[in-house]
Amino acid sequence: MLTFLGFAMIATFLVLIMMKKMSPIAALVLIPALFCVFAGKGAHLGDYVIEGVGKLAPTAAMLMFAIVYFGLMIDVGLFDPIVRGILRFCKADPMRVVVGTAVLAAIISLDGDGSTTFMITVSAMYPLYKRLGLSLVVMTGVAATANGVMNTLPWGGPTARAATALKLDAADIFVPMIPALAVGLLFVFALAYVLGLRERRRVGVLALPGQKAPEDTEDVEGVREDLVGAAATGSTAETVSAGPVVSSAATRPAGAPASASPSTAAPGAGSGHGPDSEDGFQGLDPDRPTLRPRLYWFNAGLTVALLTAMIMEWLPIPVLFLLGAALALTVNFPHMPDQKARIAAHADNVLNVAGMVFAAAVFTGVLTGTGMVKDMADWLVGAIPEGMGPHMALVTGLLSLPLTYFMSNDGFYFGVLPVLAEAGAAHGVSPLEIARASLVGQALHMSSPLVPAVYVLVGMAKVEFGDHTRFAVKWAALTSLVVLAAGMLFGII
């Protein structure tokens, strides 16, 4: 009964979200509350919610202060050199923009924090997507998938959880997986290339009014500057020169429109010519007053020290971000009005993400407290045919896709993985192979509704979570399968 209710609750949540019948925060609260009553445990709902909130409170605190800290670092220009390099590569070519999104997300993901990756990636790339009229779900899907592959770094979380749950060394799990993960990352770049070509066919290679449309994509530095500058100031294309954004005839298929109509554009597609001020987004203006070039090396050193402390686990991550945010705010903005302005500038993201985390606590609290998640996991493990015992690494890899999507990483790695490892050991399968196989589902996991960082991504990109889910899940699942296939081909799994 609980198994059926658990799957029904998850299915109901996803259907209502993707059909846009409920907002994510309302669905995360009301649907599990209703199913808790159906399970006959409505009297314990309060206990489940409080327990779920208690478990996720450190995550909420970490995200709150991480958003403030990295928001400040974006404000003061710490990441501008990286962004300029990516934008220099992207220029005004949709294909390069999408590939640049994947590359930027992969580079920033080295810090092991998804919310940071998404904040920096969206801040850098959103203005280009809006100016060029590209689909914003392409940006969110590519960024989430690239981050999911990189999330397997030992300090990213899943590898450490697998090592702890099975009492293994994290290096023994991760290092042999590097070739398979590299193949997965290359697949993400290839996917970005294909999606970028599709966007190029849809909108062409664009130039702003008053400029010569580039016949190739090698001489569009001025276009890049205007794109970023216009997005950052919220000005429209008409402020550069009269008329709409135009597309190069040399690069647009014959008869193709300069930009897709609302009826044909992909969900989340930018307007291509509407003002960015419509949704209040401010891009990375190279002349913004919050820049602190004289403090660049202080901020760089502080960030390196913070990331080092995270990796070395000198203090709990929420405490590190709390201290880092307070220090960065005080040094970069010593005057009280400036500090208040910076906190207010990032308050929307903080509130949205923190609210979503605590709403997700209701969902996970009910799943765990009622026993639904345990019964679901036991049912899935019990459904494995006896003849698949010698292939438990493959089974684990396949199960990691749905289980890490519908469950938290803690629930999967501490609740399900030991059971899978025990079943594999009975057939002579090494726990190391089981642990490595359990990592392949992370590309899909990063688009799960139970991952708080994904709400940073869709919130900053102004994309509906349902649109992101419909677009990203199929590509993320395919990426995970590529990693699994590469791991088996190389004899790692």
CSV table of C-alpha atoms in Angstrom, one decimal:
chain,number,residue,atom,x,y,z
A,1,MET,CA,0.0,0.0,0.0
A,2,LEU,CA,2.7,2.5,1.0
A,3,THR,CA,4.7,1.5,-2.2
A,4,PHE,CA,1.7,2.4,-4.4
A,5,LEU,CA,1.0,5.6,-2.5
A,6,GLY,CA,4.7,6.7,-2.7
A,7,PHE,CA,4.8,6.2,-6.5
A,8,ALA,CA,1.4,7.8,-6.8
A,9,MET,CA,2.5,10.9,-4.8
A,10,ILE,CA,5.6,11.4,-6.9
A,11,ALA,CA,3.6,10.9,-10.2
A,12,THR,CA,0.9,13.4,-9.0
A,13,PHE,CA,3.5,16.0,-8.1
A,14,LEU,CA,5.3,15.7,-11.4
A,15,VAL,CA,2.2,15.8,-13.5
A,16,LEU,CA,0.7,18.8,-11.8
A,17,ILE,CA,4.1,20.7,-12.0
A,18,MET,CA,4.6,19.9,-15.7
A,19,MET,CA,1.0,20.8,-16.6
A,20,LYS,CA,1.5,24.0,-14.6
A,21,LYS,CA,-1.6,23.4,-12.5
A,22,MET,CA,0.3,24.2,-9.3
A,23,SER,CA,3.4,26.1,-8.3
A,24,PRO,CA,6.4,23.9,-7.1
A,25,ILE,CA,6.2,25.3,-3.6
A,26,ALA,CA,2.5,24.7,-3.2
A,27,ALA,CA,2.8,21.2,-4.8
A,28,LEU,CA,5.7,20.3,-2.5
A,29,VAL,CA,3.6,21.1,0.6
A,30,LEU,CA,0.0,20.2,-0.3
A,31,ILE,CA,0.4,16.9,-2.2
A,32,PRO,CA,2.5,15.1,0.4
A,33,ALA,CA,0.1,16.4,3.2
A,34,LEU,CA,-2.8,14.9,1.3
A,35,PHE,CA,-1.1,11.5,0.7
A,36,CYS,CA,-0.1,11.4,4.3
A,37,VAL,CA,-3.8,11.5,5.2
A,38,PHE,CA,-4.5,8.8,2.6
A,39,ALA,CA,-1.8,6.6,4.3
A,40,GLY,CA,-3.7,7.0,7.5
A,41,LYS,CA,-0.9,8.9,9.2
A,42,GLY,CA,-2.3,12.4,9.1
A,43,ALA,CA,-2.0,12.7,12.9
A,44,HIS,CA,1.8,12.4,12.5
A,45,LEU,CA,2.1,15.0,9.7
A,46,GLY,CA,3.5,17.6,12.1
A,47,ASP,CA,6.2,15.3,13.3
A,48,TYR,CA,7.2,14.3,9.8
A,49,VAL,CA,7.4,18.0,8.7
A,50,ILE,CA,9.4,19.1,11.7
A,51,GLU,CA,11.8,16.2,11.2
A,52,GLY,CA,12.2,17.0,7.5
A,53,VAL,CA,12.8,20.7,8.2
A,54,GLY,CA,15.4,19.8,10.8
A,55,LYS,CA,17.3,17.7,8.3
A,56,LEU,CA,17.2,20.3,5.6
A,57,ALA,CA,17.7,23.4,7.7
A,58,PRO,CA,21.6,23.2,7.3
A,59,THR,CA,21.1,23.0,3.5
A,60,ALA,CA,18.8,26.0,3.6
A,61,ALA,CA,21.3,28.0,5.7
A,62,MET,CA,24.1,27.0,3.3
A,63,LEU,CA,22.2,28.0,0.2
A,64,MET,CA,21.1,31.3,1.8
A,65,PHE,CA,24.6,32.5,2.6
A,66,ALA,CA,26.1,30.9,-0.5
A,67,ILE,CA,23.8,32.9,-2.6
A,68,VAL,CA,24.7,36.1,-0.7
A,69,TYR,CA,28.5,35.3,-0.9
A,70,PHE,CA,28.7,34.4,-4.5
A,71,GLY,CA,26.2,37.1,-5.4
A,72,LEU,CA,28.6,39.6,-3.8
A,73,MET,CA,31.5,38.0,-5.7
A,74,ILE,CA,29.6,38.5,-9.0
A,75,ASP,CA,28.7,42.1,-8.0
A,76,VAL,CA,32.4,43.0,-7.3
A,77,GLY,CA,33.6,41.4,-10.6
A,78,LEU,CA,35.5,38.3,-9.3
A,79,PHE,CA,34.2,36.1,-12.2
A,80,ASP,CA,34.3,38.7,-14.9
A,81,PRO,CA,37.5,37.5,-16.5
A,82,ILE,CA,36.1,34.0,-16.9
A,83,VAL,CA,32.8,35.3,-18.2
A,84,ARG,CA,34.6,37.6,-20.7
A,85,GLY,CA,36.6,34.6,-22.0
A,86,ILE,CA,33.4,32.6,-22.5
A,87,LEU,CA,31.6,35.5,-24.1
A,88,ARG,CA,34.6,36.2,-26.4
A,89,PHE,CA,34.2,32.6,-27.5
A,90,CYS,CA,30.4,32.8,-27.9
A,91,LYS,CA,30.2,36.1,-29.8
A,92,ALA,CA,26.8,36.2,-31.5
A,93,ASP,CA,26.6,32.6,-32.7
A,94,PRO,CA,23.8,30.6,-31.0
A,95,MET,CA,25.8,27.4,-31.3
A,96,ARG,CA,28.8,29.0,-29.5
A,97,VAL,CA,26.5,30.4,-26.9
A,98,VAL,CA,25.0,27.0,-26.0
A,99,VAL,CA,28.4,25.3,-26.0
A,100,GLY,CA,29.8,28.2,-23.9
A,101,THR,CA,27.0,27.6,-21.4
A,102,ALA,CA,28.1,24.0,-21.0
A,103,VAL,CA,31.8,24.9,-20.7
A,104,LEU,CA,31.2,27.7,-18.2
A,105,ALA,CA,28.9,25.4,-16.1
A,106,ALA,CA,31.5,22.7,-16.1
A,107,ILE,CA,34.3,25.0,-15.0
A,108,ILE,CA,32.4,26.6,-12.2
A,109,SER,CA,31.1,23.2,-11.0
A,110,LEU,CA,34.7,22.5,-9.9
A,111,ASP,CA,33.7,24.2,-6.6
A,112,GLY,CA,31.3,21.4,-5.9
A,113,ASP,CA,28.3,23.6,-5.3
A,114,GLY,CA,25.4,23.6,-7.7
A,115,SER,CA,23.8,26.9,-6.6
A,116,THR,CA,27.1,28.7,-7.2
A,117,THR,CA,27.4,27.2,-10.7
A,118,PHE,CA,23.9,28.2,-11.6
A,119,MET,CA,24.2,31.7,-10.3
A,120,ILE,CA,27.3,32.5,-12.2
A,121,THR,CA,26.3,30.7,-15.4
A,122,VAL,CA,22.9,32.4,-15.6
A,123,SER,CA,24.3,35.8,-14.7
A,124,ALA,CA,26.8,35.5,-17.5
A,125,MET,CA,24.7,33.8,-20.2
A,126,TYR,CA,21.1,35.1,-19.6
A,127,PRO,CA,21.7,38.4,-21.4
A,128,LEU,CA,23.0,36.7,-24.5
A,129,TYR,CA,20.1,34.3,-24.6
A,130,LYS,CA,17.6,37.2,-24.2
A,131,ARG,CA,19.3,39.4,-26.8
A,132,LEU,CA,19.6,36.5,-29.4
A,133,GLY,CA,16.2,35.1,-28.7
A,134,LEU,CA,17.4,31.7,-27.7
A,135,SER,CA,15.4,29.2,-25.7
A,136,LEU,CA,16.1,29.6,-22.0
A,137,VAL,CA,15.3,26.0,-21.3
A,138,VAL,CA,18.3,25.1,-23.4
A,139,MET,CA,20.4,27.1,-21.1
A,140,THR,CA,18.9,25.6,-17.9
A,141,GLY,CA,19.0,22.0,-19.3
A,142,VAL,CA,22.6,22.2,-20.5
A,143,ALA,CA,23.8,23.9,-17.3
A,144,ALA,CA,22.0,21.4,-15.0
A,145,THR,CA,23.3,18.4,-17.0
A,146,ALA,CA,26.9,19.6,-17.1
A,147,ASN,CA,26.8,20.3,-13.4
A,148,GLY,CA,25.3,16.9,-12.7
A,149,VAL,CA,28.3,15.1,-14.3
A,150,MET,CA,30.7,17.3,-12.3
A,151,ASN,CA,28.7,16.8,-9.1
A,152,THR,CA,30.5,13.5,-8.8
A,153,LEU,CA,33.7,15.2,-7.6
A,154,PRO,CA,34.7,13.9,-4.1
A,155,TRP,CA,33.8,17.2,-2.5
A,156,GLY,CA,30.5,17.5,-4.4
A,157,GLY,CA,28.6,15.1,-2.1
A,158,PRO,CA,27.5,11.8,-3.8
A,159,THR,CA,31.0,10.3,-3.8
A,160,ALA,CA,31.5,11.1,-0.2
A,161,ARG,CA,28.1,9.7,0.7
A,162,ALA,CA,28.8,6.4,-1.2
A,163,ALA,CA,32.2,6.1,0.5
A,164,THR,CA,30.7,6.7,3.9
A,165,ALA,CA,27.8,4.3,3.4
A,166,LEU,CA,30.0,1.5,2.2
A,167,LYS,CA,33.0,2.3,4.3
A,168,LEU,CA,35.3,2.8,1.3
A,169,ASP,CA,37.9,5.4,0.4
A,170,ALA,CA,36.4,8.2,-1.8
A,171,ALA,CA,39.5,8.3,-4.0
A,172,ASP,CA,39.1,4.5,-4.7
A,173,ILE,CA,35.6,5.3,-6.0
A,174,PHE,CA,36.2,8.5,-7.9
A,175,VAL,CA,39.6,8.2,-9.5
A,176,PRO,CA,38.9,5.0,-11.6
A,177,MET,CA,35.6,6.7,-12.7
A,178,ILE,CA,37.4,9.7,-14.3
A,179,PRO,CA,37.5,8.2,-17.8
A,180,ALA,CA,33.8,7.4,-17.8
A,181,LEU,CA,32.9,10.8,-16.4
A,182,ALA,CA,35.1,12.5,-19.0
A,183,VAL,CA,33.1,10.7,-21.7
A,184,GLY,CA,29.9,11.9,-20.0
A,185,LEU,CA,31.2,15.5,-20.0
A,186,LEU,CA,32.3,15.2,-23.7
A,187,PHE,CA,28.8,14.0,-24.4
A,188,VAL,CA,27.3,17.1,-22.7
A,189,PHE,CA,29.5,19.3,-24.9
A,190,ALA,CA,28.4,17.3,-28.0
A,191,LEU,CA,24.8,17.7,-26.9
A,192,ALA,CA,25.3,21.4,-26.4
A,193,TYR,CA,26.7,21.6,-29.9
A,194,VAL,CA,23.7,19.8,-31.4
A,195,LEU,CA,21.2,22.0,-29.5
A,196,GLY,CA,23.2,25.1,-30.5
A,197,LEU,CA,23.0,24.1,-34.1
A,198,ARG,CA,19.2,23.7,-33.7
A,199,GLU,CA,19.0,27.1,-32.1
A,200,ARG,CA,21.1,28.6,-34.9
A,201,ARG,CA,18.7,27.2,-37.5
A,202,ARG,CA,15.8,28.6,-35.6
A,203,VAL,CA,17.1,32.2,-35.1
A,204,GLY,CA,20.2,32.5,-37.3
A,205,VAL,CA,23.4,34.3,-36.3
A,206,LEU,CA,22.2,37.7,-35.1
A,207,ALA,CA,23.5,41.2,-35.1
A,208,LEU,CA,22.1,44.3,-33.4
A,209,PRO,CA,20.6,47.1,-35.5
A,210,GLY,CA,23.1,49.5,-37.1
A,211,GLN,CA,25.7,46.8,-37.3
A,212,LYS,CA,26.8,44.7,-40.2
A,213,ALA,CA,25.5,41.2,-39.7
A,214,PRO,CA,28.5,38.8,-39.5
A,215,GLU,CA,29.0,36.6,-42.4
A,216,ASP,CA,31.1,34.3,-40.3
A,217,THR,CA,31.4,34.4,-36.5
A,218,GLU,CA,34.9,35.7,-36.2
A,219,ASP,CA,34.5,39.5,-36.2
A,220,VAL,CA,31.6,40.2,-33.8
A,221,GLU,CA,33.4,41.6,-30.8
A,222,GLY,CA,31.3,44.8,-31.0
A,223,VAL,CA,28.2,42.7,-31.3
A,224,ARG,CA,29.1,40.9,-28.1
A,225,GLU,CA,29.7,44.1,-26.2
A,226,ASP,CA,26.4,45.6,-27.3
A,227,LEU,CA,24.6,42.4,-26.4
A,228,VAL,CA,25.9,42.3,-22.9
A,229,GLY,CA,25.7,46.0,-22.4
A,230,ALA,CA,22.2,46.2,-23.6
A,231,ALA,CA,21.1,43.4,-21.4
A,232,ALA,CA,22.9,44.8,-18.4
A,233,THR,CA,21.2,48.1,-18.6
A,234,GLY,CA,17.8,46.8,-19.6
A,235,SER,CA,17.8,48.8,-22.8
A,236,THR,CA,16.1,47.5,-25.9
A,237,ALA,CA,17.6,46.9,-29.3
A,238,GLU,CA,15.8,50.0,-30.5
A,239,THR,CA,18.0,52.1,-28.3
A,240,VAL,CA,21.0,51.1,-30.4
A,241,SER,CA,19.3,51.8,-33.7
A,242,ALA,CA,15.8,52.0,-35.0
A,243,GLY,CA,14.3,48.7,-36.0
A,244,PRO,CA,14.2,45.1,-34.6
A,245,VAL,CA,17.1,42.7,-34.2
A,246,VAL,CA,18.0,41.4,-37.5
A,247,SER,CA,19.5,38.1,-38.7
A,248,SER,CA,22.3,37.5,-41.1
A,249,ALA,CA,21.0,36.2,-44.4
A,250,ALA,CA,24.3,34.5,-44.9
A,251,THR,CA,23.8,32.3,-41.8
A,252,ARG,CA,20.0,32.0,-41.8
A,253,PRO,CA,18.2,29.3,-43.8
A,254,ALA,CA,16.3,30.7,-46.8
A,255,GLY,CA,12.8,31.7,-45.7
A,256,ALA,CA,13.5,31.4,-42.0
A,257,PRO,CA,12.3,34.2,-39.8
A,258,ALA,CA,14.7,36.4,-37.9
A,259,SER,CA,13.3,35.0,-34.7
A,260,ALA,CA,10.8,32.4,-33.9
A,261,SER,CA,7.2,33.3,-33.3
A,262,PRO,CA,5.7,32.7,-29.9
A,263,SER,CA,3.8,29.7,-31.3
A,264,THR,CA,7.0,28.0,-32.6
A,265,ALA,CA,9.6,29.0,-30.0
A,266,ALA,CA,10.6,26.5,-27.5
A,267,PRO,CA,9.4,27.0,-23.9
A,268,GLY,CA,11.3,29.7,-22.2
A,269,ALA,CA,12.6,31.2,-25.4
A,270,GLY,CA,13.8,34.8,-25.1
A,271,SER,CA,11.9,37.4,-27.1
A,272,GLY,CA,15.0,38.5,-28.9
A,273,HIS,CA,13.9,42.1,-29.0
A,274,GLY,CA,12.0,42.7,-25.8
A,275,PRO,CA,13.6,44.7,-23.0
A,276,ASP,CA,15.3,42.7,-20.3
A,277,SER,CA,13.9,45.1,-17.8
A,278,GLU,CA,10.5,43.4,-18.3
A,279,ASP,CA,11.6,40.7,-15.8
A,280,GLY,CA,13.9,42.8,-13.8
A,281,PHE,CA,17.1,40.9,-14.7
A,282,GLN,CA,20.4,42.7,-14.6
A,283,GLY,CA,23.2,41.2,-16.6
A,284,LEU,CA,26.9,41.6,-15.9
A,285,ASP,CA,27.4,45.2,-16.8
A,286,PRO,CA,31.1,45.8,-17.2
A,287,ASP,CA,30.7,49.3,-15.8
A,288,ARG,CA,28.4,48.5,-12.8
A,289,PRO,CA,29.1,50.6,-9.7
A,290,THR,CA,29.6,47.6,-7.5
A,291,LEU,CA,32.9,46.5,-9.1
A,292,ARG,CA,35.9,46.5,-6.8
A,293,PRO,CA,39.0,46.0,-9.0
A,294,ARG,CA,41.3,47.1,-6.2
A,295,LEU,CA,40.0,44.3,-4.0
A,296,TYR,CA,40.1,41.6,-6.8
A,297,TRP,CA,43.0,39.6,-5.2
A,298,PHE,CA,41.5,39.8,-1.8
A,299,ASN,CA,38.2,38.4,-3.1
A,300,ALA,CA,40.0,35.8,-5.1
A,301,GLY,CA,42.1,34.7,-2.0
A,302,LEU,CA,39.0,34.7,0.2
A,303,THR,CA,37.1,32.5,-2.3
A,304,VAL,CA,40.1,30.1,-2.6
A,305,ALA,CA,40.4,29.9,1.2
A,306,LEU,CA,36.6,29.3,1.5
A,307,LEU,CA,36.7,26.5,-1.1
A,308,THR,CA,39.8,24.9,0.5
A,309,ALA,CA,38.1,25.0,3.9
A,310,MET,CA,35.0,23.3,2.3
A,311,ILE,CA,37.1,20.5,0.8
A,312,MET,CA,39.2,20.0,3.9
A,313,GLU,CA,36.0,20.1,6.1
A,314,TRP,CA,37.6,22.5,8.6
A,315,LEU,CA,34.1,23.8,9.5
A,316,PRO,CA,30.5,23.0,8.5
A,317,ILE,CA,29.7,24.4,5.1
A,318,PRO,CA,26.8,26.6,6.4
A,319,VAL,CA,29.2,28.2,8.9
A,320,LEU,CA,31.9,28.8,6.3
A,321,PHE,CA,29.5,30.6,4.0
A,322,LEU,CA,28.0,32.6,6.8
A,323,LEU,CA,31.5,33.8,7.8
A,324,GLY,CA,32.6,34.3,4.2
A,325,ALA,CA,29.5,36.4,3.4
A,326,ALA,CA,29.9,38.5,6.4
A,327,LEU,CA,33.6,39.2,5.7
A,328,ALA,CA,33.0,39.8,2.0
A,329,LEU,CA,30.2,42.2,2.7
A,330,THR,CA,32.1,44.2,5.3
A,331,VAL,CA,35.3,44.5,3.3
A,332,ASN,CA,33.8,45.3,-0.1
A,333,PHE,CA,31.0,47.5,1.1
A,334,PRO,CA,32.1,49.1,4.4
A,335,HIS,CA,29.2,51.6,4.5
A,336,MET,CA,25.9,50.5,6.0
A,337,PRO,CA,23.6,51.8,3.2
A,338,ASP,CA,25.7,49.9,0.6
A,339,GLN,CA,25.5,46.7,2.7
A,340,LYS,CA,21.7,47.0,2.9
A,341,ALA,CA,21.5,47.6,-0.8
A,342,ARG,CA,23.6,44.4,-1.6
A,343,ILE,CA,21.5,42.2,0.7
A,344,ALA,CA,18.3,43.6,-0.8
A,345,ALA,CA,19.6,42.9,-4.3
A,346,HIS,CA,19.9,39.2,-3.5
A,347,ALA,CA,16.9,38.9,-1.2
A,348,ASP,CA,14.6,37.5,-3.9
A,349,ASN,CA,16.9,34.6,-4.7
A,350,VAL,CA,17.5,33.9,-1.0
A,351,LEU,CA,13.8,33.9,-0.2
A,352,ASN,CA,12.8,31.8,-3.2
A,353,VAL,CA,15.4,29.1,-2.6
A,354,ALA,CA,15.0,29.0,1.2
A,355,GLY,CA,11.2,28.7,0.8
A,356,MET,CA,11.6,25.9,-1.7
A,357,VAL,CA,14.0,24.0,0.6
A,358,PHE,CA,11.6,24.1,3.5
A,359,ALA,CA,8.7,23.1,1.2
A,360,ALA,CA,10.8,20.2,0.0
A,361,ALA,CA,11.2,19.3,3.6
A,362,VAL,CA,7.5,18.5,3.8
A,363,PHE,CA,7.8,16.2,0.7
A,364,THR,CA,10.9,14.4,2.0
A,365,GLY,CA,9.6,14.3,5.5
A,366,VAL,CA,6.4,12.5,4.5
A,367,LEU,CA,8.2,10.2,2.1
A,368,THR,CA,10.6,9.1,4.9
A,369,GLY,CA,8.4,9.3,7.9
A,370,THR,CA,5.5,7.3,6.5
A,371,GLY,CA,7.9,4.6,5.3
A,372,MET,CA,7.0,5.1,1.7
A,373,VAL,CA,10.6,5.6,0.5
A,374,LYS,CA,11.7,2.4,2.3
A,375,ASP,CA,8.9,0.3,0.9
A,376,MET,CA,9.5,1.8,-2.6
A,377,ALA,CA,13.2,0.9,-2.4
A,378,ASP,CA,12.6,-2.6,-1.0
A,379,TRP,CA,10.1,-3.2,-3.8
A,380,LEU,CA,12.5,-2.1,-6.5
A,381,VAL,CA,15.3,-4.2,-5.1
A,382,GLY,CA,13.0,-7.2,-4.6
A,383,ALA,CA,11.9,-6.9,-8.2
A,384,ILE,CA,15.5,-7.6,-9.4
A,385,PRO,CA,15.5,-11.1,-11.0
A,386,GLU,CA,17.8,-13.6,-9.2
A,387,GLY,CA,19.7,-14.2,-12.4
A,388,MET,CA,20.8,-10.5,-12.4
A,389,GLY,CA,22.8,-11.0,-9.2
A,390,PRO,CA,26.2,-11.2,-11.0
A,391,HIS,CA,25.3,-8.0,-12.8
A,392,MET,CA,24.4,-6.0,-9.7
A,393,ALA,CA,26.8,-3.1,-10.8
A,394,LEU,CA,24.8,-2.6,-14.0
A,395,VAL,CA,21.5,-2.9,-12.0
A,396,THR,CA,22.7,-0.3,-9.5
A,397,GLY,CA,23.7,2.1,-12.3
A,398,LEU,CA,20.3,1.7,-13.9
A,399,LEU,CA,18.4,2.1,-10.6
A,400,SER,CA,20.4,5.2,-9.7
A,401,LEU,CA,18.6,7.1,-12.4
A,402,PRO,CA,15.1,6.9,-11.1
A,403,LEU,CA,16.0,6.6,-7.4
A,404,THR,CA,18.3,9.6,-7.2
A,405,TYR,CA,15.7,11.6,-9.1
A,406,PHE,CA,12.8,10.7,-6.8
A,407,MET,CA,14.8,10.5,-3.6
A,408,SER,CA,17.4,12.7,-1.9
A,409,ASN,CA,21.0,11.7,-2.2
A,410,ASP,CA,21.0,10.9,1.5
A,411,GLY,CA,18.0,8.5,1.1
A,412,PHE,CA,19.6,6.7,-1.8
A,413,TYR,CA,23.2,6.4,-0.6
A,414,PHE,CA,22.5,5.7,3.1
A,415,GLY,CA,19.2,3.7,2.6
A,416,VAL,CA,19.3,1.9,-0.7
A,417,LEU,CA,23.0,1.6,-1.7
A,418,PRO,CA,24.0,-0.7,1.3
A,419,VAL,CA,21.2,-3.1,0.3
A,420,LEU,CA,22.3,-3.2,-3.3
A,421,ALA,CA,26.0,-3.7,-2.2
A,422,GLU,CA,25.0,-6.5,0.1
A,423,ALA,CA,23.0,-8.2,-2.7
A,424,GLY,CA,26.0,-7.7,-5.0
A,425,ALA,CA,28.5,-9.1,-2.5
A,426,ALA,CA,26.4,-12.3,-2.3
A,427,HIS,CA,27.2,-12.8,-6.0
A,428,GLY,CA,30.9,-11.8,-5.8
A,429,VAL,CA,30.4,-8.2,-7.0
A,430,SER,CA,32.8,-5.7,-5.4
A,431,PRO,CA,31.4,-2.9,-3.3
A,432,LEU,CA,33.7,-0.6,-5.2
A,433,GLU,CA,31.9,-1.4,-8.4
A,434,ILE,CA,28.5,-0.9,-6.8
A,435,ALA,CA,29.7,2.5,-5.4
A,436,ARG,CA,31.0,3.7,-8.8
A,437,ALA,CA,27.8,2.6,-10.6
A,438,SER,CA,25.7,4.5,-8.1
A,439,LEU,CA,27.3,7.8,-9.3
A,440,VAL,CA,26.0,7.6,-12.9
A,441,GLY,CA,22.6,9.0,-12.1
A,442,GLN,CA,23.9,12.3,-10.9
A,443,ALA,CA,23.4,14.0,-14.3
A,444,LEU,CA,19.6,13.4,-13.9
A,445,HIS,CA,19.6,14.0,-10.2
A,446,MET,CA,20.5,17.7,-10.7
A,447,SER,CA,17.1,18.3,-12.3
A,448,SER,CA,15.2,16.6,-9.5
A,449,PRO,CA,12.5,18.6,-7.8
A,450,LEU,CA,14.2,17.6,-4.5
A,451,VAL,CA,17.4,19.4,-5.4
A,452,PRO,CA,17.3,23.0,-3.9
A,453,ALA,CA,19.9,24.3,-6.4
A,454,VAL,CA,17.7,23.6,-9.4
A,455,TYR,CA,15.3,26.3,-8.1
A,456,VAL,CA,18.2,28.8,-8.1
A,457,LEU,CA,18.7,27.9,-11.8
A,458,VAL,CA,15.1,28.1,-13.0
A,459,GLY,CA,14.3,31.1,-10.8
A,460,MET,CA,17.2,33.2,-12.1
A,461,ALA,CA,16.5,32.1,-15.7
A,462,LYS,CA,12.8,32.9,-15.4
A,463,VAL,CA,11.9,29.4,-16.6
A,464,GLU,CA,9.0,27.4,-15.3
A,465,PHE,CA,10.1,24.3,-13.5
A,466,GLY,CA,7.7,22.1,-15.6
A,467,ASP,CA,9.2,23.4,-18.8
A,468,HIS,CA,12.7,22.7,-17.5
A,469,THR,CA,11.7,19.2,-16.5
A,470,ARG,CA,10.1,18.4,-19.8
A,471,PHE,CA,13.2,19.5,-21.7
A,472,ALA,CA,16.1,18.4,-19.4
A,473,VAL,CA,15.1,15.0,-18.1
A,474,LYS,CA,15.4,13.1,-21.4
A,475,TRP,CA,18.9,14.6,-22.1
A,476,ALA,CA,20.1,14.2,-18.5
A,477,ALA,CA,18.9,10.5,-18.5
A,478,LEU,CA,20.7,9.9,-21.8
A,479,THR,CA,23.9,11.5,-20.4
A,480,SER,CA,23.7,9.2,-17.3
A,481,LEU,CA,23.4,6.1,-19.6
A,482,VAL,CA,26.4,7.3,-21.6
A,483,VAL,CA,28.4,7.4,-18.4
A,484,LEU,CA,27.2,4.0,-17.4
A,485,ALA,CA,28.0,2.5,-20.9
A,486,ALA,CA,31.5,4.1,-20.8
A,487,GLY,CA,32.1,2.7,-17.3
A,488,MET,CA,31.3,-0.8,-18.5
A,489,LEU,CA,33.3,-0.4,-21.7
A,490,PHE,CA,36.4,0.6,-19.7
A,491,GLY,CA,35.9,-2.2,-17.2
A,492,ILE,CA,35.4,0.3,-14.3
A,493,ILE,CA,31.9,-0.9,-13.4
